[in-house]
Amino acid sequence: PPYIRTGDINTLQPEVKDWEPAMALDGGADGLDFYRKLIPVSGRFLKNNGIIMLELGAGQSADVADMLKASGYEEIEITKDYAGIERIIQATWKN
């Protein structure tokens, strides 16, 4: 999902910022706009015990985890990438 803060887009490598569509990068002022739209409705598309997995930007894991909890997800797990950044969040839908 687009998770890059609007103000950070110009700091990206040229091969990213100059070739990727803005809508694929720009996650709004704090990078969380996409998650605010997706998470509250995502349970409609999952069966009980279905799993959602999302890629994260640096420093976003706590906010996204809170959104998932507030929307009824459980068993939230965060995985770091090779650089030690919390990059993937996974949660289980319980309905």
PDB file of N, CA and C in Angstrom:
ATOM      1  N   PRO A   1       0.829  -1.204   0.000  1.00  0.00           N
ATOM      2  CA  PRO A   1       0.000   0.000   0.000  1.00  0.00           C
ATOM      3  C   PRO A   1       0.869   1.262   0.000  1.00  0.00           C
ATOM      4  N   PRO A   2       0.305   2.355  -0.409  1.00  0.00           N
ATOM      5  CA  PRO A   2       1.064   3.610  -0.330  1.00  0.00           C
ATOM      6  C   PRO A   2       1.224   4.016   1.130  1.00  0.00           C
ATOM      7  N   TYR A   3       2.456   3.999   1.640  1.00  0.00           N
ATOM      8  CA  TYR A   3       2.677   4.305   3.053  1.00  0.00           C
ATOM      9  C   TYR A   3       3.718   5.392   3.275  1.00  0.00           C
ATOM     10  N   ILE A   4       4.163   6.035   2.221  1.00  0.00           N
ATOM     11  CA  ILE A   4       5.193   7.060   2.358  1.00  0.00           C
ATOM     12  C   ILE A   4       4.525   8.392   2.690  1.00  0.00           C
ATOM     13  N   ARG A   5       5.091   9.079   3.659  1.00  0.00           N
ATOM     14  CA  ARG A   5       4.560  10.390   4.032  1.00  0.00           C
ATOM     15  C   ARG A   5       4.736  11.345   2.854  1.00  0.00           C
ATOM     16  N   THR A   6       3.731  12.170   2.615  1.00  0.00           N
ATOM     17  CA  THR A   6       3.772  13.104   1.492  1.00  0.00           C
ATOM     18  C   THR A   6       5.066  13.912   1.497  1.00  0.00           C
ATOM     19  N   GLY A   7       5.473  14.389   2.646  1.00  0.00           N
ATOM     20  CA  GLY A   7       6.676  15.208   2.752  1.00  0.00           C
ATOM     21  C   GLY A   7       7.972  14.468   2.502  1.00  0.00           C
ATOM     22  N   ASP A   8       7.922  13.148   2.499  1.00  0.00           N
ATOM     23  CA  ASP A   8       9.133  12.346   2.294  1.00  0.00           C
ATOM     24  C   ASP A   8       9.315  11.876   0.851  1.00  0.00           C
ATOM     25  N   ILE A   9       8.343  12.085   0.011  1.00  0.00           N
ATOM     26  CA  ILE A   9       8.412  11.552  -1.357  1.00  0.00           C
ATOM     27  C   ILE A   9       9.606  12.118  -2.120  1.00  0.00           C
ATOM     28  N   ASN A  10       9.893  13.397  -1.958  1.00  0.00           N
ATOM     29  CA  ASN A  10      11.021  13.996  -2.680  1.00  0.00           C
ATOM     30  C   ASN A  10      12.374  13.478  -2.216  1.00  0.00           C
ATOM     31  N   THR A  11      12.425  12.774  -1.096  1.00  0.00           N
ATOM     32  CA  THR A  11      13.693  12.227  -0.606  1.00  0.00           C
ATOM     33  C   THR A  11      13.948  10.812  -1.119  1.00  0.00           C
ATOM     34  N   LEU A  12      12.998  10.253  -1.837  1.00  0.00           N
ATOM     35  CA  LEU A  12      13.149   8.891  -2.357  1.00  0.00           C
ATOM     36  C   LEU A  12      14.179   8.846  -3.480  1.00  0.00           C
ATOM     37  N   GLN A  13      14.692   7.667  -3.737  1.00  0.00           N
ATOM     38  CA  GLN A  13      15.625   7.474  -4.840  1.00  0.00           C
ATOM     39  C   GLN A  13      14.925   7.828  -6.150  1.00  0.00           C
ATOM     40  N   PRO A  14      15.659   8.432  -7.100  1.00  0.00           N
ATOM     41  CA  PRO A  14      15.047   8.834  -8.367  1.00  0.00           C
ATOM     42  C   PRO A  14      14.334   7.694  -9.090  1.00  0.00           C
ATOM     43  N   GLU A  15      14.897   6.478  -9.022  1.00  0.00           N
ATOM     44  CA  GLU A  15      14.258   5.367  -9.731  1.00  0.00           C
ATOM     45  C   GLU A  15      12.912   4.992  -9.119  1.00  0.00           C
ATOM     46  N   VAL A  16      12.643   5.470  -7.920  1.00  0.00           N
ATOM     47  CA  VAL A  16      11.336   5.236  -7.298  1.00  0.00           C
ATOM     48  C   VAL A  16      10.428   6.434  -7.554  1.00  0.00           C
ATOM     49  N   LYS A  17      10.833   7.610  -7.093  1.00  0.00           N
ATOM     50  CA  LYS A  17       9.949   8.778  -7.165  1.00  0.00           C
ATOM     51  C   LYS A  17       9.667   9.241  -8.591  1.00  0.00           C
ATOM     52  N   ASP A  18      10.585   8.998  -9.514  1.00  0.00           N
ATOM     53  CA  ASP A  18      10.389   9.471 -10.883  1.00  0.00           C
ATOM     54  C   ASP A  18       9.635   8.491 -11.768  1.00  0.00           C
ATOM     55  N   TRP A  19       9.460   7.246 -11.317  1.00  0.00           N
ATOM     56  CA  TRP A  19       8.830   6.245 -12.171  1.00  0.00           C
ATOM     57  C   TRP A  19       7.548   5.655 -11.601  1.00  0.00           C
ATOM     58  N   GLU A  20       7.417   5.638 -10.296  1.00  0.00           N
ATOM     59  CA  GLU A  20       6.206   5.084  -9.690  1.00  0.00           C
ATOM     60  C   GLU A  20       5.105   6.140  -9.702  1.00  0.00           C
ATOM     61  N   PRO A  21       3.863   5.740  -9.950  1.00  0.00           N
ATOM     62  CA  PRO A  21       2.769   6.714  -9.876  1.00  0.00           C
ATOM     63  C   PRO A  21       2.639   7.246  -8.447  1.00  0.00           C
ATOM     64  N   ALA A  22       2.285   8.511  -8.325  1.00  0.00           N
ATOM     65  CA  ALA A  22       2.153   9.128  -7.000  1.00  0.00           C
ATOM     66  C   ALA A  22       1.184   8.354  -6.119  1.00  0.00           C
ATOM     67  N   MET A  23       0.107   7.836  -6.701  1.00  0.00           N
ATOM     68  CA  MET A  23      -0.881   7.122  -5.888  1.00  0.00           C
ATOM     69  C   MET A  23      -0.333   5.811  -5.319  1.00  0.00           C
ATOM     70  N   ALA A  24       0.753   5.315  -5.876  1.00  0.00           N
ATOM     71  CA  ALA A  24       1.368   4.091  -5.351  1.00  0.00           C
ATOM     72  C   ALA A  24       2.318   4.391  -4.195  1.00  0.00           C
ATOM     73  N   LEU A  25       2.652   5.651  -4.008  1.00  0.00           N
ATOM     74  CA  LEU A  25       3.628   6.037  -2.992  1.00  0.00           C
ATOM     75  C   LEU A  25       3.028   6.856  -1.853  1.00  0.00           C
ATOM     76  N   ASP A  26       2.187   7.820  -2.205  1.00  0.00           N
ATOM     77  CA  ASP A  26       1.742   8.849  -1.265  1.00  0.00           C
ATOM     78  C   ASP A  26       0.674   8.339  -0.303  1.00  0.00           C
ATOM     79  N   GLY A  27       1.065   8.201   0.963  1.00  0.00           N
ATOM     80  CA  GLY A  27       0.151   7.739   2.000  1.00  0.00           C
ATOM     81  C   GLY A  27      -0.427   8.866   2.834  1.00  0.00           C
ATOM     82  N   GLY A  28      -0.312  10.099   2.362  1.00  0.00           N
ATOM     83  CA  GLY A  28      -0.839  11.234   3.112  1.00  0.00           C
ATOM     84  C   GLY A  28       0.190  11.811   4.067  1.00  0.00           C
ATOM     85  N   ALA A  29      -0.235  12.776   4.859  1.00  0.00           N
ATOM     86  CA  ALA A  29       0.677  13.515   5.736  1.00  0.00           C
ATOM     87  C   ALA A  29       1.471  12.607   6.668  1.00  0.00           C
ATOM     88  N   ASP A  30       0.826  11.579   7.218  1.00  0.00           N
ATOM     89  CA  ASP A  30       1.528  10.677   8.139  1.00  0.00           C
ATOM     90  C   ASP A  30       1.774   9.297   7.541  1.00  0.00           C
ATOM     91  N   GLY A  31       1.399   9.109   6.277  1.00  0.00           N
ATOM     92  CA  GLY A  31       1.610   7.831   5.601  1.00  0.00           C
ATOM     93  C   GLY A  31       0.570   6.774   5.907  1.00  0.00           C
ATOM     94  N   LEU A  32      -0.472   7.121   6.650  1.00  0.00           N
ATOM     95  CA  LEU A  32      -1.435   6.124   7.119  1.00  0.00           C
ATOM     96  C   LEU A  32      -2.814   6.209   6.461  1.00  0.00           C
ATOM     97  N   ASP A  33      -2.989   7.090   5.484  1.00  0.00           N
ATOM     98  CA  ASP A  33      -4.315   7.265   4.868  1.00  0.00           C
ATOM     99  C   ASP A  33      -4.890   5.961   4.328  1.00  0.00           C
ATOM    100  N   PHE A  34      -4.084   5.186   3.629  1.00  0.00           N
ATOM    101  CA  PHE A  34      -4.563   3.940   3.029  1.00  0.00           C
ATOM    102  C   PHE A  34      -5.057   2.976   4.098  1.00  0.00           C
ATOM    103  N   TYR A  35      -4.312   2.859   5.188  1.00  0.00           N
ATOM    104  CA  TYR A  35      -4.693   1.942   6.270  1.00  0.00           C
ATOM    105  C   TYR A  35      -6.007   2.371   6.912  1.00  0.00           C
ATOM    106  N   ARG A  36      -6.212   3.687   7.047  1.00  0.00           N
ATOM    107  CA  ARG A  36      -7.459   4.191   7.635  1.00  0.00           C
ATOM    108  C   ARG A  36      -8.671   3.821   6.785  1.00  0.00           C
ATOM    109  N   LYS A  37      -8.475   3.713   5.494  1.00  0.00           N
ATOM    110  CA  LYS A  37      -9.575   3.336   4.599  1.00  0.00           C
ATOM    111  C   LYS A  37      -9.752   1.823   4.531  1.00  0.00           C
ATOM    112  N   LEU A  38      -8.665   1.094   4.444  1.00  0.00           N
ATOM    113  CA  LEU A  38      -8.722  -0.351   4.232  1.00  0.00           C
ATOM    114  C   LEU A  38      -9.122  -1.138   5.474  1.00  0.00           C
ATOM    115  N   ILE A  39      -8.479  -0.876   6.583  1.00  0.00           N
ATOM    116  CA  ILE A  39      -8.645  -1.729   7.760  1.00  0.00           C
ATOM    117  C   ILE A  39     -10.091  -1.804   8.252  1.00  0.00           C
ATOM    118  N   PRO A  40     -10.818  -0.696   8.369  1.00  0.00           N
ATOM    119  CA  PRO A  40     -12.187  -0.811   8.890  1.00  0.00           C
ATOM    120  C   PRO A  40     -13.131  -1.657   8.028  1.00  0.00           C
ATOM    121  N   VAL A  41     -12.861  -1.783   6.741  1.00  0.00           N
ATOM    122  CA  VAL A  41     -13.755  -2.558   5.862  1.00  0.00           C
ATOM    123  C   VAL A  41     -13.193  -3.925   5.494  1.00  0.00           C
ATOM    124  N   SER A  42     -11.953  -4.181   5.820  1.00  0.00           N
ATOM    125  CA  SER A  42     -11.290  -5.401   5.353  1.00  0.00           C
ATOM    126  C   SER A  42     -11.903  -6.684   5.897  1.00  0.00           C
ATOM    127  N   GLY A  43     -12.469  -6.653   7.077  1.00  0.00           N
ATOM    128  CA  GLY A  43     -13.070  -7.850   7.653  1.00  0.00           C
ATOM    129  C   GLY A  43     -14.215  -8.406   6.830  1.00  0.00           C
ATOM    130  N   ARG A  44     -14.853  -7.560   6.046  1.00  0.00           N
ATOM    131  CA  ARG A  44     -15.956  -8.016   5.178  1.00  0.00           C
ATOM    132  C   ARG A  44     -15.496  -9.036   4.143  1.00  0.00           C
ATOM    133  N   PHE A  45     -14.227  -9.030   3.849  1.00  0.00           N
ATOM    134  CA  PHE A  45     -13.695  -9.871   2.788  1.00  0.00           C
ATOM    135  C   PHE A  45     -12.940 -11.092   3.303  1.00  0.00           C
ATOM    136  N   LEU A  46     -12.944 -11.269   4.615  1.00  0.00           N
ATOM    137  CA  LEU A  46     -12.225 -12.389   5.217  1.00  0.00           C
ATOM    138  C   LEU A  46     -13.186 -13.315   5.945  1.00  0.00           C
ATOM    139  N   LYS A  47     -12.890 -14.578   5.886  1.00  0.00           N
ATOM    140  CA  LYS A  47     -13.616 -15.555   6.692  1.00  0.00           C
ATOM    141  C   LYS A  47     -13.081 -15.490   8.115  1.00  0.00           C
ATOM    142  N   ASN A  48     -13.808 -16.114   9.044  1.00  0.00           N
ATOM    143  CA  ASN A  48     -13.317 -16.208  10.405  1.00  0.00           C
ATOM    144  C   ASN A  48     -11.934 -16.864  10.393  1.00  0.00           C
ATOM    145  N   ASN A  49     -11.019 -16.315  11.124  1.00  0.00           N
ATOM    146  CA  ASN A  49      -9.616 -16.741  11.183  1.00  0.00           C
ATOM    147  C   ASN A  49      -8.832 -16.407   9.914  1.00  0.00           C
ATOM    148  N   GLY A  50      -9.403 -15.576   9.042  1.00  0.00           N
ATOM    149  CA  GLY A  50      -8.663 -15.100   7.878  1.00  0.00           C
ATOM    150  C   GLY A  50      -7.559 -14.147   8.319  1.00  0.00           C
ATOM    151  N   ILE A  51      -6.522 -14.070   7.527  1.00  0.00           N
ATOM    152  CA  ILE A  51      -5.348 -13.275   7.897  1.00  0.00           C
ATOM    153  C   ILE A  51      -5.152 -12.132   6.913  1.00  0.00           C
ATOM    154  N   ILE A  52      -4.867 -10.967   7.456  1.00  0.00           N
ATOM    155  CA  ILE A  52      -4.488  -9.817   6.650  1.00  0.00           C
ATOM    156  C   ILE A  52      -3.000  -9.566   6.894  1.00  0.00           C
ATOM    157  N   MET A  53      -2.279  -9.274   5.827  1.00  0.00           N
ATOM    158  CA  MET A  53      -0.853  -8.944   5.931  1.00  0.00           C
ATOM    159  C   MET A  53      -0.631  -7.647   5.162  1.00  0.00           C
ATOM    160  N   LEU A  54       0.049  -6.707   5.789  1.00  0.00           N
ATOM    161  CA  LEU A  54       0.276  -5.408   5.187  1.00  0.00           C
ATOM    162  C   LEU A  54       1.741  -5.005   5.326  1.00  0.00           C
ATOM    163  N   GLU A  55       2.248  -4.343   4.307  1.00  0.00           N
ATOM    164  CA  GLU A  55       3.591  -3.780   4.381  1.00  0.00           C
ATOM    165  C   GLU A  55       3.507  -2.436   5.098  1.00  0.00           C
ATOM    166  N   LEU A  56       4.530  -2.116   5.872  1.00  0.00           N
ATOM    167  CA  LEU A  56       4.555  -0.895   6.667  1.00  0.00           C
ATOM    168  C   LEU A  56       5.745  -0.023   6.320  1.00  0.00           C
ATOM    169  N   GLY A  57       5.573   1.264   6.562  1.00  0.00           N
ATOM    170  CA  GLY A  57       6.696   2.180   6.516  1.00  0.00           C
ATOM    171  C   GLY A  57       7.339   2.247   7.889  1.00  0.00           C
ATOM    172  N   ALA A  58       8.539   2.765   7.951  1.00  0.00           N
ATOM    173  CA  ALA A  58       9.255   2.871   9.226  1.00  0.00           C
ATOM    174  C   ALA A  58       8.452   3.693  10.223  1.00  0.00           C
ATOM    175  N   GLY A  59       8.335   3.178  11.435  1.00  0.00           N
ATOM    176  CA  GLY A  59       7.653   3.893  12.501  1.00  0.00           C
ATOM    177  C   GLY A  59       6.137   3.839  12.475  1.00  0.00           C
ATOM    178  N   GLN A  60       5.552   3.005  11.632  1.00  0.00           N
ATOM    179  CA  GLN A  60       4.095   2.956  11.507  1.00  0.00           C
ATOM    180  C   GLN A  60       3.450   1.764  12.202  1.00  0.00           C
ATOM    181  N   SER A  61       4.223   0.844  12.712  1.00  0.00           N
ATOM    182  CA  SER A  61       3.656  -0.409  13.217  1.00  0.00           C
ATOM    183  C   SER A  61       2.691  -0.212  14.380  1.00  0.00           C
ATOM    184  N   ALA A  62       3.009   0.643  15.325  1.00  0.00           N
ATOM    185  CA  ALA A  62       2.129   0.827  16.488  1.00  0.00           C
ATOM    186  C   ALA A  62       0.782   1.405  16.074  1.00  0.00           C
ATOM    187  N   ASP A  63       0.791   2.403  15.188  1.00  0.00           N
ATOM    188  CA  ASP A  63      -0.466   3.009  14.746  1.00  0.00           C
ATOM    189  C   ASP A  63      -1.326   2.016  13.969  1.00  0.00           C
ATOM    190  N   VAL A  64      -0.704   1.255  13.084  1.00  0.00           N
ATOM    191  CA  VAL A  64      -1.460   0.278  12.293  1.00  0.00           C
ATOM    192  C   VAL A  64      -1.969  -0.847  13.196  1.00  0.00           C
ATOM    193  N   ALA A  65      -1.172  -1.275  14.155  1.00  0.00           N
ATOM    194  CA  ALA A  65      -1.625  -2.299  15.105  1.00  0.00           C
ATOM    195  C   ALA A  65      -2.840  -1.803  15.881  1.00  0.00           C
ATOM    196  N   ASP A  66      -2.828  -0.548  16.296  1.00  0.00           N
ATOM    197  CA  ASP A  66      -3.980   0.021  17.006  1.00  0.00           C
ATOM    198  C   ASP A  66      -5.227   0.022  16.126  1.00  0.00           C
ATOM    199  N   MET A  67      -5.068   0.364  14.850  1.00  0.00           N
ATOM    200  CA  MET A  67      -6.207   0.347  13.924  1.00  0.00           C
ATOM    201  C   MET A  67      -6.767  -1.062  13.775  1.00  0.00           C
ATOM    202  N   LEU A  68      -5.879  -2.035  13.658  1.00  0.00           N
ATOM    203  CA  LEU A  68      -6.313  -3.427  13.518  1.00  0.00           C
ATOM    204  C   LEU A  68      -7.071  -3.891  14.762  1.00  0.00           C
ATOM    205  N   LYS A  69      -6.544  -3.591  15.935  1.00  0.00           N
ATOM    206  CA  LYS A  69      -7.221  -3.968  17.185  1.00  0.00           C
ATOM    207  C   LYS A  69      -8.599  -3.329  17.265  1.00  0.00           C
ATOM    208  N   ALA A  70      -8.681  -2.049  16.942  1.00  0.00           N
ATOM    209  CA  ALA A  70      -9.949  -1.320  17.013  1.00  0.00           C
ATOM    210  C   ALA A  70     -10.981  -1.865  16.035  1.00  0.00           C
ATOM    211  N   SER A  71     -10.526  -2.515  14.979  1.00  0.00           N
ATOM    212  CA  SER A  71     -11.436  -3.067  13.970  1.00  0.00           C
ATOM    213  C   SER A  71     -11.770  -4.532  14.214  1.00  0.00           C
ATOM    214  N   GLY A  72     -11.287  -5.110  15.301  1.00  0.00           N
ATOM    215  CA  GLY A  72     -11.647  -6.477  15.659  1.00  0.00           C
ATOM    216  C   GLY A  72     -10.634  -7.548  15.326  1.00  0.00           C
ATOM    217  N   TYR A  73      -9.454  -7.156  14.910  1.00  0.00           N
ATOM    218  CA  TYR A  73      -8.413  -8.143  14.610  1.00  0.00           C
ATOM    219  C   TYR A  73      -7.711  -8.572  15.891  1.00  0.00           C
ATOM    220  N   GLU A  74      -7.205  -9.789  15.883  1.00  0.00           N
ATOM    221  CA  GLU A  74      -6.467 -10.346  17.014  1.00  0.00           C
ATOM    222  C   GLU A  74      -5.171 -10.969  16.499  1.00  0.00           C
ATOM    223  N   GLU A  75      -4.387 -11.494  17.406  1.00  0.00           N
ATOM    224  CA  GLU A  75      -3.142 -12.194  17.063  1.00  0.00           C
ATOM    225  C   GLU A  75      -2.271 -11.360  16.122  1.00  0.00           C
ATOM    226  N   ILE A  76      -2.022 -10.144  16.511  1.00  0.00           N
ATOM    227  CA  ILE A  76      -1.252  -9.219  15.682  1.00  0.00           C
ATOM    228  C   ILE A  76       0.238  -9.507  15.849  1.00  0.00           C
ATOM    229  N   GLU A  77       0.902  -9.693  14.721  1.00  0.00           N
ATOM    230  CA  GLU A  77       2.338  -9.984  14.711  1.00  0.00           C
ATOM    231  C   GLU A  77       3.038  -9.023  13.761  1.00  0.00           C
ATOM    232  N   ILE A  78       4.224  -8.611  14.148  1.00  0.00           N
ATOM    233  CA  ILE A  78       5.014  -7.695  13.331  1.00  0.00           C
ATOM    234  C   ILE A  78       6.348  -8.362  13.022  1.00  0.00           C
ATOM    235  N   THR A  79       6.753  -8.284  11.750  1.00  0.00           N
ATOM    236  CA  THR A  79       8.010  -8.886  11.306  1.00  0.00           C
ATOM    237  C   THR A  79       8.941  -7.786  10.814  1.00  0.00           C
ATOM    238  N   LYS A  80      10.189  -7.862  11.234  1.00  0.00           N
ATOM    239  CA  LYS A  80      11.189  -6.888  10.794  1.00  0.00           C
ATOM    240  C   LYS A  80      11.829  -7.338   9.485  1.00  0.00           C
ATOM    241  N   ASP A  81      12.271  -6.350   8.698  1.00  0.00           N
ATOM    242  CA  ASP A  81      13.011  -6.674   7.482  1.00  0.00           C
ATOM    243  C   ASP A  81      14.488  -6.865   7.834  1.00  0.00           C
ATOM    244  N   TYR A  82      15.317  -7.084   6.826  1.00  0.00           N
ATOM    245  CA  TYR A  82      16.734  -7.344   7.075  1.00  0.00           C
ATOM    246  C   TYR A  82      17.471  -6.146   7.665  1.00  0.00           C
ATOM    247  N   ALA A  83      16.896  -4.961   7.526  1.00  0.00           N
ATOM    248  CA  ALA A  83      17.506  -3.763   8.106  1.00  0.00           C
ATOM    249  C   ALA A  83      17.028  -3.523   9.535  1.00  0.00           C
ATOM    250  N   GLY A  84      16.161  -4.404  10.032  1.00  0.00           N
ATOM    251  CA  GLY A  84      15.654  -4.263  11.392  1.00  0.00           C
ATOM    252  C   GLY A  84      14.446  -3.360  11.516  1.00  0.00           C
ATOM    253  N   ILE A  85      13.872  -2.959  10.386  1.00  0.00           N
ATOM    254  CA  ILE A  85      12.679  -2.102  10.391  1.00  0.00           C
ATOM    255  C   ILE A  85      11.435  -2.980  10.441  1.00  0.00           C
ATOM    256  N   GLU A  86      10.489  -2.611  11.303  1.00  0.00           N
ATOM    257  CA  GLU A  86       9.226  -3.347  11.370  1.00  0.00           C
ATOM    258  C   GLU A  86       8.489  -3.122  10.052  1.00  0.00           C
ATOM    259  N   ARG A  87       8.451  -4.139   9.198  1.00  0.00           N
ATOM    260  CA  ARG A  87       8.025  -3.975   7.811  1.00  0.00           C
ATOM    261  C   ARG A  87       6.702  -4.655   7.470  1.00  0.00           C
ATOM    262  N   ILE A  88       6.379  -5.757   8.124  1.00  0.00           N
ATOM    263  CA  ILE A  88       5.150  -6.493   7.815  1.00  0.00           C
ATOM    264  C   ILE A  88       4.325  -6.635   9.086  1.00  0.00           C
ATOM    265  N   ILE A  89       3.032  -6.377   8.964  1.00  0.00           N
ATOM    266  CA  ILE A  89       2.120  -6.625  10.075  1.00  0.00           C
ATOM    267  C   ILE A  89       1.091  -7.641   9.612  1.00  0.00           C
ATOM    268  N   GLN A  90       0.807  -8.568  10.481  1.00  0.00           N
ATOM    269  CA  GLN A  90      -0.133  -9.658  10.184  1.00  0.00           C
ATOM    270  C   GLN A  90      -1.125  -9.721  11.338  1.00  0.00           C
ATOM    271  N   ALA A  91      -2.400  -9.914  11.012  1.00  0.00           N
ATOM    272  CA  ALA A  91      -3.424 -10.014  12.050  1.00  0.00           C
ATOM    273  C   ALA A  91      -4.506 -10.983  11.599  1.00  0.00           C
ATOM    274  N   THR A  92      -5.191 -11.569  12.571  1.00  0.00           N
ATOM    275  CA  THR A  92      -6.235 -12.559  12.300  1.00  0.00           C
ATOM    276  C   THR A  92      -7.598 -11.951  12.568  1.00  0.00           C
ATOM    277  N   TRP A  93      -8.510 -12.135  11.609  1.00  0.00           N
ATOM    278  CA  TRP A  93      -9.874 -11.637  11.729  1.00  0.00           C
ATOM    279  C   TRP A  93     -10.707 -12.626  12.541  1.00  0.00           C
ATOM    280  N   LYS A  94     -11.338 -12.125  13.564  1.00  0.00           N
ATOM    281  CA  LYS A  94     -12.222 -12.943  14.400  1.00  0.00           C
ATOM    282  C   LYS A  94     -13.606 -12.314  14.336  1.00  0.00           C
ATOM    283  N   ASN A  95     -14.548 -13.039  13.726  1.00  0.00           N
ATOM    284  CA  ASN A  95     -15.900 -12.469  13.659  1.00  0.00           C
ATOM    285  C   ASN A  95     -16.910 -13.370  14.305  1.00  0.00           C
TER     286      ASN A  95
END
